[in-house]
Backbone as a ProteinNet text record, in pm:
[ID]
protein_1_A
[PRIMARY]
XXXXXXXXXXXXXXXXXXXXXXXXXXXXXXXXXXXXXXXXXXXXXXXXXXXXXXXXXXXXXXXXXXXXXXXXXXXXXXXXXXXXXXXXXXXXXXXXXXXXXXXXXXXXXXXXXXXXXXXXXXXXXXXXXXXXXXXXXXXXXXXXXXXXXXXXXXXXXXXXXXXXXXXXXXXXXXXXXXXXXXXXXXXXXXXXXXXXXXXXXXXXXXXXXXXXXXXXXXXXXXXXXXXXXXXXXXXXXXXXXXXXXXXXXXXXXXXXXXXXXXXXXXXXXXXXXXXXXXXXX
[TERTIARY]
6242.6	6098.9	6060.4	5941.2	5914.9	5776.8	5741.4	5620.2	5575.2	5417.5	5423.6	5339.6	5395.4	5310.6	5393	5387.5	5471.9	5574.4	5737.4	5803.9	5735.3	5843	5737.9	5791.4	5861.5	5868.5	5728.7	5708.8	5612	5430.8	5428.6	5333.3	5322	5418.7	5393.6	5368.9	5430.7	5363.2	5266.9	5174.5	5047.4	4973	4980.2	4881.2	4937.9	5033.1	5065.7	5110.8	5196.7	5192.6	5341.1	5364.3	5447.4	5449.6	5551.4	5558.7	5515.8	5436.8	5419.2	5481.7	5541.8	5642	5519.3	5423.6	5328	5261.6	5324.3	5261.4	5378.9	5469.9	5634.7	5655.1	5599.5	5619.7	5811.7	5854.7	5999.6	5976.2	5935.5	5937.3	6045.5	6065.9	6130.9	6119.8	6170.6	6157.9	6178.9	6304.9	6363	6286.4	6282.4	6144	6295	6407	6480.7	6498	6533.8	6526.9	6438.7	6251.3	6138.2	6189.6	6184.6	6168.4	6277.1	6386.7	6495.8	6439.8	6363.2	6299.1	6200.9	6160	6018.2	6093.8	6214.7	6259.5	6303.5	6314.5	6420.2	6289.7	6174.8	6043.4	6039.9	6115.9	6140.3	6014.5	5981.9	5927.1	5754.6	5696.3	5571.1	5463.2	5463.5	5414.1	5336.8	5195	5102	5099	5149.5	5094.6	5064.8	4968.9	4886	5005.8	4994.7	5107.5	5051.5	5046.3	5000.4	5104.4	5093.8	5158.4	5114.3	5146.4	5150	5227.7	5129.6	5200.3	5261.9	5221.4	5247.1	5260.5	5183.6	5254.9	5197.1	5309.1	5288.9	5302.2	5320.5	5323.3	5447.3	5548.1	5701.9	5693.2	5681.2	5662.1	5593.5	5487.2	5345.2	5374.8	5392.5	5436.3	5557.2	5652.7	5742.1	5733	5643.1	5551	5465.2	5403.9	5327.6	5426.5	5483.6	5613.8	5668.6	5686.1	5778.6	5661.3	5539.5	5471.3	5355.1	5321.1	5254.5	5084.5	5054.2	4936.3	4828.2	4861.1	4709.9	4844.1	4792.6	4878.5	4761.8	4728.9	4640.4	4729.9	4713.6	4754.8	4691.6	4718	4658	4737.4	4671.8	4732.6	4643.3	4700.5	4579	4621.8	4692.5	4693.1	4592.3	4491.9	4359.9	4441.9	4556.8	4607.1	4658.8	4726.6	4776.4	4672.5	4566.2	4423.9	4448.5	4423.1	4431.8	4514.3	4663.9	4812.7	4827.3	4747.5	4738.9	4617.3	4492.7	4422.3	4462.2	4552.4	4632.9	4654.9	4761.7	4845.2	4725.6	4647.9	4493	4445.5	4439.2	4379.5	4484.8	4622.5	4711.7	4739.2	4697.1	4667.3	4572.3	4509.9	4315.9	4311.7	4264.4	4221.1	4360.6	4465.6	4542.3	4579.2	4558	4567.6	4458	4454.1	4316.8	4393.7	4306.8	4327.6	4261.3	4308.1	4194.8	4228.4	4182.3	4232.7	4164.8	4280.2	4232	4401.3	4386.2	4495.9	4533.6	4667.2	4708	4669.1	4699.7	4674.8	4541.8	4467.3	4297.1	4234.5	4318.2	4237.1	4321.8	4160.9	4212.1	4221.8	4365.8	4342.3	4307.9	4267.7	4276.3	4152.3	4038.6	3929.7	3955.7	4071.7	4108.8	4248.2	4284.5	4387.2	4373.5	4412.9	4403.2	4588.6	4591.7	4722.7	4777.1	4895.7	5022.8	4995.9	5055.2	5098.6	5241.9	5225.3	5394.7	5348	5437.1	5423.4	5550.8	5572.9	5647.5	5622.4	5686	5682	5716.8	5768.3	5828.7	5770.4	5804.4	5679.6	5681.9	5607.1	5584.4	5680.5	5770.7	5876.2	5778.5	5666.9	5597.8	5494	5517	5417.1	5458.9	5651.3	5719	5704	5732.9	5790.9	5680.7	5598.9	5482.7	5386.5	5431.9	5337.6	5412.5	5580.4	5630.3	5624.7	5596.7	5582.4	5437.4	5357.1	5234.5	5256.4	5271.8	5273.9	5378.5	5467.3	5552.7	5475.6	5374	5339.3	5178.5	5112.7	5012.5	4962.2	4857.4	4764.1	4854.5	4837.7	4849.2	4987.7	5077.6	5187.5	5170.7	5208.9	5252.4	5133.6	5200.4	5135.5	5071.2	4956	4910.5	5033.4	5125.1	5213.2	5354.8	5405.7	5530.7	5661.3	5648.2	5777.3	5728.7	5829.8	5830.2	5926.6	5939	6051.1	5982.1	6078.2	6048.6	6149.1	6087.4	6196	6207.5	6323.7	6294.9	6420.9	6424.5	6553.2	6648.8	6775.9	6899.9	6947.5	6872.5	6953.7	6796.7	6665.3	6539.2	6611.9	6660	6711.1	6818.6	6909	7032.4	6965	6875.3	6788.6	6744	6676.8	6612.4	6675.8	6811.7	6941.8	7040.9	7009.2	7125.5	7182.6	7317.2	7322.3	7344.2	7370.1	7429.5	7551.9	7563.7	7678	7650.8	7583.1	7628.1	7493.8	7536.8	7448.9	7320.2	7253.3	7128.9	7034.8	7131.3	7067.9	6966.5	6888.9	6747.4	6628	6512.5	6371.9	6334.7	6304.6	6331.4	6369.7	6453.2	6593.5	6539	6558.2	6484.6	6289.7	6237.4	6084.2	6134.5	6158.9	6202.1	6247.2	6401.2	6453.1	6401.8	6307.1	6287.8	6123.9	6125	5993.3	6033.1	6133.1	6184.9	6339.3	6382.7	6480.7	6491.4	6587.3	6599.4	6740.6	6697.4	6846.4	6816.7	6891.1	6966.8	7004.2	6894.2	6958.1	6964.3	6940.3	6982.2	6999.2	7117.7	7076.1	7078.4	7039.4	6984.4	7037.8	7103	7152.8	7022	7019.3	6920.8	6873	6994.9	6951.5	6911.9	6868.4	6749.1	6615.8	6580.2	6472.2	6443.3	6272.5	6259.3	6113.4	6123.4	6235.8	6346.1	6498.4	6624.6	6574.5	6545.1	6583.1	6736.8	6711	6834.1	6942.5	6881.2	6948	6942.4	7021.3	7003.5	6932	6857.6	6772.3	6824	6723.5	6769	6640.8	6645.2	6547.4	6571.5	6492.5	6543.5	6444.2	6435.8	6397.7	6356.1	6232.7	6192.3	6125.3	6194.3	6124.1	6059.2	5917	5869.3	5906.6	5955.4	5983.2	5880.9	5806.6	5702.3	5675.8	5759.7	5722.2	5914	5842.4	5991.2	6074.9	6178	6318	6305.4	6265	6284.8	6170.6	6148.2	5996.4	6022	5870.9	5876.6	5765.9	5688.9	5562.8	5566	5465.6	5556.7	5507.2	5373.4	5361.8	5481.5	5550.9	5650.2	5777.7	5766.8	5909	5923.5	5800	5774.8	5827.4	5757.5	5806.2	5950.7	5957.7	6156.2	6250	6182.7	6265	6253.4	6162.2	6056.5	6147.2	6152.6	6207.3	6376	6383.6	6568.4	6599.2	6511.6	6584.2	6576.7	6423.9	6427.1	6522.7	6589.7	6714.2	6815.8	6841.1	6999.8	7077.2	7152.1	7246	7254.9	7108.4	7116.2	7147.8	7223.6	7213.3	7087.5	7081.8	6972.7	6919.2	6963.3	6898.2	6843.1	6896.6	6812.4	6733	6752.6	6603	6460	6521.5	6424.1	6354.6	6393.2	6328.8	6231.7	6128.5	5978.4	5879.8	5985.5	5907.1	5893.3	5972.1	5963.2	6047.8	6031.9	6117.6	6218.4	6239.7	6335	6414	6438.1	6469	6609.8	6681.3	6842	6880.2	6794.8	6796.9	6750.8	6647.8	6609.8	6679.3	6769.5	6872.1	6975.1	7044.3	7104.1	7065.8	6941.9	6874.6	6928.6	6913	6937.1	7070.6	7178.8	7316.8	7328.5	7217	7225.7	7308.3	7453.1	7473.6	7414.3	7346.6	7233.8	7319	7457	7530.2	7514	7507	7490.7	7407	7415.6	7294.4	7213.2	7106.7	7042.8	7116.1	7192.7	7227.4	7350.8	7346.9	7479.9	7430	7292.8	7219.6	7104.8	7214.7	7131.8	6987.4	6902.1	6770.9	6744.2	6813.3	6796.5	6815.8	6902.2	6897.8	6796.8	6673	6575.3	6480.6	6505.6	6383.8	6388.9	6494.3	6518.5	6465.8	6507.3	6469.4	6321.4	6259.7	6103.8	6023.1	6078.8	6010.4	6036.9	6184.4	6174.7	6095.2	6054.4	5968.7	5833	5802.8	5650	5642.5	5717.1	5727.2	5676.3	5796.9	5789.3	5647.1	5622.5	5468.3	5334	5366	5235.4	5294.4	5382	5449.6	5355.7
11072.5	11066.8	11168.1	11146.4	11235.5	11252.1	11215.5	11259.3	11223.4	11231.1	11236.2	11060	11000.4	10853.3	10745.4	10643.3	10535.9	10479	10435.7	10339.6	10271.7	10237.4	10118	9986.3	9923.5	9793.5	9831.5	9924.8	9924	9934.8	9988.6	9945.8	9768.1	9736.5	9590.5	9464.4	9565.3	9467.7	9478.1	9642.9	9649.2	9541.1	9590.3	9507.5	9373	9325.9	9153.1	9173.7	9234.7	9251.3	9159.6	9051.1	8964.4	8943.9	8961.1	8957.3	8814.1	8768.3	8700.2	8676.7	8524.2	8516.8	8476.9	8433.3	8409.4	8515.4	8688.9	8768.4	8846.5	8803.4	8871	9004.1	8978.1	9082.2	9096.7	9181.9	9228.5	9359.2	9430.3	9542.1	9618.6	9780.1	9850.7	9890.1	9918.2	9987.8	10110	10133.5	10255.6	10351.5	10451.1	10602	10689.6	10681.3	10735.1	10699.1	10569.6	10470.7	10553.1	10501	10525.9	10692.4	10771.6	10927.7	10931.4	10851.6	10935.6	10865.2	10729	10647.1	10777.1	10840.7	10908	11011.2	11062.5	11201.8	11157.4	11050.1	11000	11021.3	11014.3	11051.5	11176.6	11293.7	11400.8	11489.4	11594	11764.5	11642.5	11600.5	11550.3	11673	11767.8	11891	11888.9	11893.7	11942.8	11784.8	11658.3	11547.7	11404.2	11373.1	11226	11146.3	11027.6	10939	10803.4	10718.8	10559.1	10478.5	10403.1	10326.1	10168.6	10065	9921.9	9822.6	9791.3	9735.7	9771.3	9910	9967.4	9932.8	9769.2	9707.2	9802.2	9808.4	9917.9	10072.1	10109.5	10239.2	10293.9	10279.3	10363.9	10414.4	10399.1	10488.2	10548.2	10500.9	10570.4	10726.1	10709.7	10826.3	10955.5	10841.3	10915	11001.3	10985.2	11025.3	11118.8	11139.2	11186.8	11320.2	11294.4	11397	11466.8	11484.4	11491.5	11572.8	11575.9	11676	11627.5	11477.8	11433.9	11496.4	11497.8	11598.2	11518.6	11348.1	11219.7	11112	11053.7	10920.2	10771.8	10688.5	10676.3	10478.6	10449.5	10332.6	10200.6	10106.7	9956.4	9840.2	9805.5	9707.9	9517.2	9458.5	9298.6	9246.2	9308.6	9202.4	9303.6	9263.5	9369.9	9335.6	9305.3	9283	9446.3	9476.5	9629.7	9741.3	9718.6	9812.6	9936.9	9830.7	9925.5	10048.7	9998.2	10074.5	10172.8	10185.3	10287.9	10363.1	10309.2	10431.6	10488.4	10462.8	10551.1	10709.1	10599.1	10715.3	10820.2	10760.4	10883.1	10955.2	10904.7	10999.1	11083	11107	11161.2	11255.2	11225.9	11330.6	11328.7	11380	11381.8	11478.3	11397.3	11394.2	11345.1	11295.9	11273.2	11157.2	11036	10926.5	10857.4	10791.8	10670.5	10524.2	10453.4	10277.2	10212.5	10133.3	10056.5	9899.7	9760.2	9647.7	9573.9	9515.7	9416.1	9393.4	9329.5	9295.8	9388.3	9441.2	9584.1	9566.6	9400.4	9335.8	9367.1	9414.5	9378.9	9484.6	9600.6	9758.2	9809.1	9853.5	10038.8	10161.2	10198.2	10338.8	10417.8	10456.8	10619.1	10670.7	10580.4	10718	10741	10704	10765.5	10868.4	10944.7	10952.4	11082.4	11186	11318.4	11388.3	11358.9	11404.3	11563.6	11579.1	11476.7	11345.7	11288.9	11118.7	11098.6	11036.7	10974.6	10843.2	10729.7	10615.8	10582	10535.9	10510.2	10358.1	10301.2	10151.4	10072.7	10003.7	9893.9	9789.1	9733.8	9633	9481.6	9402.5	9282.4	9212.8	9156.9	9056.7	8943.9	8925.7	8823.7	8878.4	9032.9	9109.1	9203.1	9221.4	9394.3	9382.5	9268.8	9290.1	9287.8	9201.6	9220.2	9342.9	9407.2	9537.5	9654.8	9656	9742.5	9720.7	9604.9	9607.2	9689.9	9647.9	9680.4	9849.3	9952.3	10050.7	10096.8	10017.2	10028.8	10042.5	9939.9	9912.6	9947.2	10083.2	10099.3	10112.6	10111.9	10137.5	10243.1	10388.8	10500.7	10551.7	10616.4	10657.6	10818.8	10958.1	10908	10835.9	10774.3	10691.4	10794.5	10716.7	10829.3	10880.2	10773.5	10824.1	10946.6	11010.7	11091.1	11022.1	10932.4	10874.1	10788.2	10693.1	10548.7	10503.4	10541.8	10496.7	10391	10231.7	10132.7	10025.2	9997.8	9895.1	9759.4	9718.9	9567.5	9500.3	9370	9288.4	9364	9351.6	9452.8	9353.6	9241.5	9195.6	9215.3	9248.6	9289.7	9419	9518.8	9644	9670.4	9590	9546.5	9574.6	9454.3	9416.7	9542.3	9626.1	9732.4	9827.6	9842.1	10002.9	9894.2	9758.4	9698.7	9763.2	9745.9	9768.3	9691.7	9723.6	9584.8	9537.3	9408.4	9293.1	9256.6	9279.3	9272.7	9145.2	9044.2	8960.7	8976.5	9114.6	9157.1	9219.4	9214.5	9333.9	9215.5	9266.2	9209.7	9253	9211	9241.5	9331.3	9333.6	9474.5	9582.3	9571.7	9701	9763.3	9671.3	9743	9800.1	9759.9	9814.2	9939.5	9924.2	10040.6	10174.6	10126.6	10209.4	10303.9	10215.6	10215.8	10387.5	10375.4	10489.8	10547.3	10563.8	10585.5	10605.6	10755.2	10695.6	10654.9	10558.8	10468.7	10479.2	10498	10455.9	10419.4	10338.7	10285.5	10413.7	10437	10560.6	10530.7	10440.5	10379.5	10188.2	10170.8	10029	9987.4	9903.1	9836.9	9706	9680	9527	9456	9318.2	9253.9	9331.2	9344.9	9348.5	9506.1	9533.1	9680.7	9673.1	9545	9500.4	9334.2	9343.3	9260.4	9201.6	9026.7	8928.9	8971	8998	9012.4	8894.9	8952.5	8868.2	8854.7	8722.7	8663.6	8692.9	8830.7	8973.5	9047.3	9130.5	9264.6	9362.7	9495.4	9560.5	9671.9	9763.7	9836.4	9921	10054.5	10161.4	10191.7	10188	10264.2	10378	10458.2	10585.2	10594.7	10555.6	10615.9	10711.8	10768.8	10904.7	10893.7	10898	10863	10977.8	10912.1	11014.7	11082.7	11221.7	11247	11188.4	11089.9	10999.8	10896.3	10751.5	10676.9	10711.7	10664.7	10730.6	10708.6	10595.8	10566.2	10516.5	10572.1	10508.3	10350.5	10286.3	10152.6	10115.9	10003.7	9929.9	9872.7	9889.2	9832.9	9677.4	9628.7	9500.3	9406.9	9485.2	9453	9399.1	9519.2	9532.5	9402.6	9408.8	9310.7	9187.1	9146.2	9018.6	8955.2	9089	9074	9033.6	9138.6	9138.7	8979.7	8920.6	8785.6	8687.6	8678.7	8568.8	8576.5	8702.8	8712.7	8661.7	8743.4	8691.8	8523.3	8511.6	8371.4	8223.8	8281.1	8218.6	8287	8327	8415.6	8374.7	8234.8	8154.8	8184.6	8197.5	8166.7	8282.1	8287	8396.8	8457.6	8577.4	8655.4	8587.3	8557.8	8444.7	8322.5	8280.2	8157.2	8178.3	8291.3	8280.8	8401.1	8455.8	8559.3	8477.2	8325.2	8293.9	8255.2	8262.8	8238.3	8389.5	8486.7	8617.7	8667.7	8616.9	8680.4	8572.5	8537.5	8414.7	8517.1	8642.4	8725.1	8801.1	8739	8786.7	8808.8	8733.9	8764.4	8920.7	8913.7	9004.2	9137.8	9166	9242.9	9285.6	9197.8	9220.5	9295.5	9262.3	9375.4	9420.4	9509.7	9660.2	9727.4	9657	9764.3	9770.4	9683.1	9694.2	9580.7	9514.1	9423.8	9301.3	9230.3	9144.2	8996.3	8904.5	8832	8713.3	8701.6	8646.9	8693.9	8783.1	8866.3	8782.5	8819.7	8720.9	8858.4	8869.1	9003.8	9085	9013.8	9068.3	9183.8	9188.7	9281.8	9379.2	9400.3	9474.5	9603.6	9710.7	9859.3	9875.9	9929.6	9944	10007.9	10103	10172.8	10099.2	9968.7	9875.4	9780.5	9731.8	9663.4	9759.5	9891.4	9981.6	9995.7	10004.6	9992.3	9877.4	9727.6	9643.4	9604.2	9688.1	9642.5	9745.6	9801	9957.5	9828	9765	9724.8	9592.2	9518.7	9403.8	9484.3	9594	9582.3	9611.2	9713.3	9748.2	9622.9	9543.6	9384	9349.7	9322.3	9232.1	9312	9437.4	9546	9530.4	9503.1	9510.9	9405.8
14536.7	14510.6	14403	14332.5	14201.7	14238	14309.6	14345.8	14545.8	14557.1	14712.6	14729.7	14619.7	14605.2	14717.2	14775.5	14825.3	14706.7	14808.6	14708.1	14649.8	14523.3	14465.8	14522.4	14617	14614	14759.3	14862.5	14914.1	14831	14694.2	14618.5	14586.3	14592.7	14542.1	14624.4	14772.4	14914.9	14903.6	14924.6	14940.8	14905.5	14745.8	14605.3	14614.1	14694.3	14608.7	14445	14447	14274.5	14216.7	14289.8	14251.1	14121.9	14012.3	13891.6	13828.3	13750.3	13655.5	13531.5	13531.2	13398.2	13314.3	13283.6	13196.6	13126.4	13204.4	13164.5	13088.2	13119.3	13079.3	13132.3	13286.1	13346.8	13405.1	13440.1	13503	13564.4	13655.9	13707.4	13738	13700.1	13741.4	13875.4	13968.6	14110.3	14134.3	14072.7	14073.6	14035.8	14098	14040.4	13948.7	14016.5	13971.2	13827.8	13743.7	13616.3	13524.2	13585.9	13497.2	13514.8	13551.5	13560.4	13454.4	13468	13315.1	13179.7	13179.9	13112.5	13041	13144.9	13052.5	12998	13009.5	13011.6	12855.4	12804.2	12704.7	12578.4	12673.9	12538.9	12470.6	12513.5	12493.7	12559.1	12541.8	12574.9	12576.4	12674.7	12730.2	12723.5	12725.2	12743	12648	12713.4	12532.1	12506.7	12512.6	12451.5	12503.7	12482.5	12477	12475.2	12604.9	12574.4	12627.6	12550	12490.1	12636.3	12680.1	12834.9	12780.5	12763.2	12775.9	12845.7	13000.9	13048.8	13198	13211	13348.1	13455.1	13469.8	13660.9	13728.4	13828.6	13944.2	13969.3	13804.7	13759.7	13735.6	13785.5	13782.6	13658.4	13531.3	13420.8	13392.9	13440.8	13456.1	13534.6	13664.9	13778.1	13682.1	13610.7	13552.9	13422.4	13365.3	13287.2	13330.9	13447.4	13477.7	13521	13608.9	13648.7	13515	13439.8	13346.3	13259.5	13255.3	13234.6	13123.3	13117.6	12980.4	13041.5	12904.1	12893.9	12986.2	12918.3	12971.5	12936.3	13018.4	13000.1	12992.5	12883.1	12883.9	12865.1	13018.3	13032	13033.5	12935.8	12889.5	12992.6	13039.1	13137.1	13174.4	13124.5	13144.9	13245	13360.6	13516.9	13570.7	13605.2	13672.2	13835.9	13887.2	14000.2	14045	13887	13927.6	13923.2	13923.9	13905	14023.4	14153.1	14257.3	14286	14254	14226.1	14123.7	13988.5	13904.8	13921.4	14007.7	14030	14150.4	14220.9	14343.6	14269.9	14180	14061.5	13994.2	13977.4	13865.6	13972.9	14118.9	14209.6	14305.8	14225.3	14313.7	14166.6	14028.1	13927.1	13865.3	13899.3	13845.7	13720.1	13663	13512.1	13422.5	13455.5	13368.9	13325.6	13409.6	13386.6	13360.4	13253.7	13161.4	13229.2	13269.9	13289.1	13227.3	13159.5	13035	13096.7	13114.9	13131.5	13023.8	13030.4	12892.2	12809.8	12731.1	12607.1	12484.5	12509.3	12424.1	12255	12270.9	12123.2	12045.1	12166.7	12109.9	12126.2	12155.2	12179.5	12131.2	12087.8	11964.4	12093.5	12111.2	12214.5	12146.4	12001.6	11943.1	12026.4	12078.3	12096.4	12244.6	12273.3	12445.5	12463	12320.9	12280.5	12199.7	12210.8	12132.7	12076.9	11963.3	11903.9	11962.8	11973.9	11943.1	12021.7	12013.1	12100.3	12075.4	12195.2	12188.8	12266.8	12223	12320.3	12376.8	12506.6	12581.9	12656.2	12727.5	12783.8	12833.1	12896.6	12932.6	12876.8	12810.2	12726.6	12735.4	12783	12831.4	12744.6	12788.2	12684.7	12551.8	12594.3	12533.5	12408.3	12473.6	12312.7	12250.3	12289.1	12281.5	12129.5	12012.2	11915.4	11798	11856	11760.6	11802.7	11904.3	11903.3	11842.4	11846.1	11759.9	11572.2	11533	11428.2	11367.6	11472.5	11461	11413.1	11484	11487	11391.2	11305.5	11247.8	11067	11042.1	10978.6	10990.7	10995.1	10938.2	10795.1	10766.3	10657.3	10576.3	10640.4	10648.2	10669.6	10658.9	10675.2	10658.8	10768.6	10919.4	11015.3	11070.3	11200.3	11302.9	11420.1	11511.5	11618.8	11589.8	11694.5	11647.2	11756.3	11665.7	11722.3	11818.6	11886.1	11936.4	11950.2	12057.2	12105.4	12234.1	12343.4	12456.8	12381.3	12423	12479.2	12610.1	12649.9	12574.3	12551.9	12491.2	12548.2	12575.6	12591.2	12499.6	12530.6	12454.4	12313.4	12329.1	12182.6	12057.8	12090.8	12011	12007.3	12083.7	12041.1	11968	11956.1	11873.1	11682.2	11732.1	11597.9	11512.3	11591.3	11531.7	11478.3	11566.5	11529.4	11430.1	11402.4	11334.8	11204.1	11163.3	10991	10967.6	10809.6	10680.6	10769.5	10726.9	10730.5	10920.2	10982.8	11144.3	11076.3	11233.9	11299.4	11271.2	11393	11407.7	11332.2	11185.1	11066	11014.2	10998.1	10927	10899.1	10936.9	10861.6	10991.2	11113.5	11215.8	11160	11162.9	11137.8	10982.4	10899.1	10778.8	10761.8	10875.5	10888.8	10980.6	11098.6	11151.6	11091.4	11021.6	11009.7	10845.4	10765.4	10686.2	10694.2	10799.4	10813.4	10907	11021.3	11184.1	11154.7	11231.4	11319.2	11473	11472.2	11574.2	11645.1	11767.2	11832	11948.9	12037.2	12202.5	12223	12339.5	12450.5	12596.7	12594.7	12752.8	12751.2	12823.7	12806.6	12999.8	13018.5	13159.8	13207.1	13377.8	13370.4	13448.5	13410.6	13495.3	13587.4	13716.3	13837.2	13886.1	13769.5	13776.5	13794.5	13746.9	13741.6	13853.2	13862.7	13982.2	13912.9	13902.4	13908.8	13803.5	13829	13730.4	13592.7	13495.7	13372.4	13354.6	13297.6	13224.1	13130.5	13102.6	12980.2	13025.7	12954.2	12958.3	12877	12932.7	12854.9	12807.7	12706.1	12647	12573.1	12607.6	12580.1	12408.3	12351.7	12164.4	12171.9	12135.1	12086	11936.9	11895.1	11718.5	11679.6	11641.6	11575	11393.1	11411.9	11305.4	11181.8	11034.7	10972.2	10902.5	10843.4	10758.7	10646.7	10553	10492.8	10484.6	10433.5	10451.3	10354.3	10413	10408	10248	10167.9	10015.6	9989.1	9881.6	9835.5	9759.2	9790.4	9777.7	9812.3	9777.3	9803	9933.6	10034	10146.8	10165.1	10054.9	10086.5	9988.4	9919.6	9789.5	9929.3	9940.3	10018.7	10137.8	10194.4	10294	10235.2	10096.6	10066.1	10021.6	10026.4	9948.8	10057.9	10212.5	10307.3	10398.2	10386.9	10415.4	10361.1	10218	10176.4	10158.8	10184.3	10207.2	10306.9	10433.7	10569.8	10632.9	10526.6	10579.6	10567	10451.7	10426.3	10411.7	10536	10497.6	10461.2	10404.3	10467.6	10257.8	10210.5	10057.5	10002.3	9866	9738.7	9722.8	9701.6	9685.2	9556.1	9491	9342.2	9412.2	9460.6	9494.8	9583.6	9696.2	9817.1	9791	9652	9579.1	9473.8	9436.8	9324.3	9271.1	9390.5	9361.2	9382.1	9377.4	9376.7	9233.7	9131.6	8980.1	8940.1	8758.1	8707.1	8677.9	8667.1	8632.4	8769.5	8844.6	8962.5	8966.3	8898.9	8838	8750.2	8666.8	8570.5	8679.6	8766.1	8866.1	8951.4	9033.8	9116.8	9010	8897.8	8827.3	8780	8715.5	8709.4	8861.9	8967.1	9075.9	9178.2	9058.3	9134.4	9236.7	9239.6	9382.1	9282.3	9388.8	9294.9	9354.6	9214.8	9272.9	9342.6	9349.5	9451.1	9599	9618.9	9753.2	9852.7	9960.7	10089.5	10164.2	10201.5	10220.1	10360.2	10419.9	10510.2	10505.5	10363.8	10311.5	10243.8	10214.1	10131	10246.6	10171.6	10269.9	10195.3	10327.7	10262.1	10164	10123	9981.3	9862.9	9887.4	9771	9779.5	9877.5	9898.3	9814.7	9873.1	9833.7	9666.1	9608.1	9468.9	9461.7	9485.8	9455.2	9456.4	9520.1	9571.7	9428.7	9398.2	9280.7	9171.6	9140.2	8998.1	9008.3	9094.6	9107	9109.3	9171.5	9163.7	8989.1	8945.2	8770.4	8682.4	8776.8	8656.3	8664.5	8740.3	8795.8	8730.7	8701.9	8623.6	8505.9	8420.7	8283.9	8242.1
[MASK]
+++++++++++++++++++++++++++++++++++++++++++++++++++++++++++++++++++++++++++++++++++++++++++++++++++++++++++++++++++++++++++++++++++++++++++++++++++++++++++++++++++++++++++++++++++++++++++++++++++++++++++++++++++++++++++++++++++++++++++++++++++++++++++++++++++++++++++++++++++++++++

């Protein structure tokens, strides 16, 4: 136990909190899991930490244990309402409950820097909410880390390199502003209902600016129309981005035979500087 709260499979009798696949719910049980889950966010002490998705709290609690300043948790099954204000009235003043859709709320005005976000994150919104935060306006982001659960082959994606399977347009947004790594991975039957995979925690540490400079709506489009045809020559699946897209790929060493899945981000990031050049020339 990590705290003086009930198990959690006895939280989920209470509440009825039978998991929902429409919600891409999978619950952790284990207090033991979420408690090393939160520990993997690093030093909680002193900072604001962002929650999507909390259920019946186990990360929430583990988080809370582990010393986060406010834990300021977004959750759209109003089923687990009852079960996380247990948790706010067993630590008063530290836990925020917001309900509603993570997609559609701004947390900053419930939220005082540092921040870190942490999660178990609904299978049905993990990837478009990490892009999200991947890709602000602004660079650095409000957050300084993000330790997030995702199915183990979306986490594959993100730590991927050149020439593997999983290397792609993830892996190059990520890694391209973040480092990233798998620090825990998870089997089904950790989780309740067991998914069909296996999971896997990544850890990003946002960098003070990205790793190589580059346009990032440039870059976006390079990485867009590469990956979308991997199968093609970087000449042929780049060739409606510039009529000189041959000549571009060698200014920057890339050979325009190549397929993008062989190409390290520092050669995208080159490549994205001499296309925006061309396009202002």
């Amino acid at each position: 136990m990590i705290d003086n709260l009930p198990p959690l499979r006895e939280v989920i009798a209470t509440h009825d909190l039978s998991a929902k696949k429409q919600l891409g719910q999978n619950f952790l049980l284990d207090l033991n899991l979420t408690h090393k889950i939160a520990r993997q966010a690093g030093d909680l002490t002193g900072c604001d930490v962002l929650e999507i998705g909390p259920g019946p709290g186990g990360l929430t609690r583990g988080l809370l244990a582990c010393g986060a300043r406010h834990v300021l948790a977004i959750e759209k099954d109003p089923r687990a309402l009852p079960a996380l204000e247990q948790i706010a009235a067993a630590y008063p003043g530290r836990l925020t409950i917001i309900t509603g859709d993570a997609l559609a709320i701004d947390p900053m005005a419930h939220l005082t820097p540092p921040i870190r976000v942490a999660a178990n994150l609904p299978y049905n919104v993990g990837t478009e909410l990490l892009i999200r935060w991947l890709t602000p306006r602004d660079w650095p982001p409000f957050w300084q880390s993000l330790t997030l659960m995702f199915q183990k082959e979306v986490a594959q994606r993100i730590t991927a390199t050149p020439g593997s399977k999983a290397y792609g347009r993830l892996a190059l947004l990520a890694q391209w502003r973040a480092d990233a790594r798998i620090v825990m991975t998870l089997p089904p039957e950790a989780f309740v209902p067991a998914p069909k995979v296996h999971s896997a925690v990544v850890h990003l540490t946002a960098l003070p600016q990205p790793r190589f400079p580059a346009d990032a709506a440039v870059l976006g489009q390079i990485t867009a129309a590469g990956f979308n045809q991997r199968r093609k020559m970087l000449r042929a699946s780049l060739k409606g981005l510039h009529p000189q897209i041959e000549a571009l790929l060698d200014s920057v060493a890339i050979p325009p035979t190549a397929r993008a899945e062989e190409i390290e981000l520092e050669q995208f990031c080159a490549l994205a500087r001499a296309l925006k050049a061309a396009r202002e020339a």
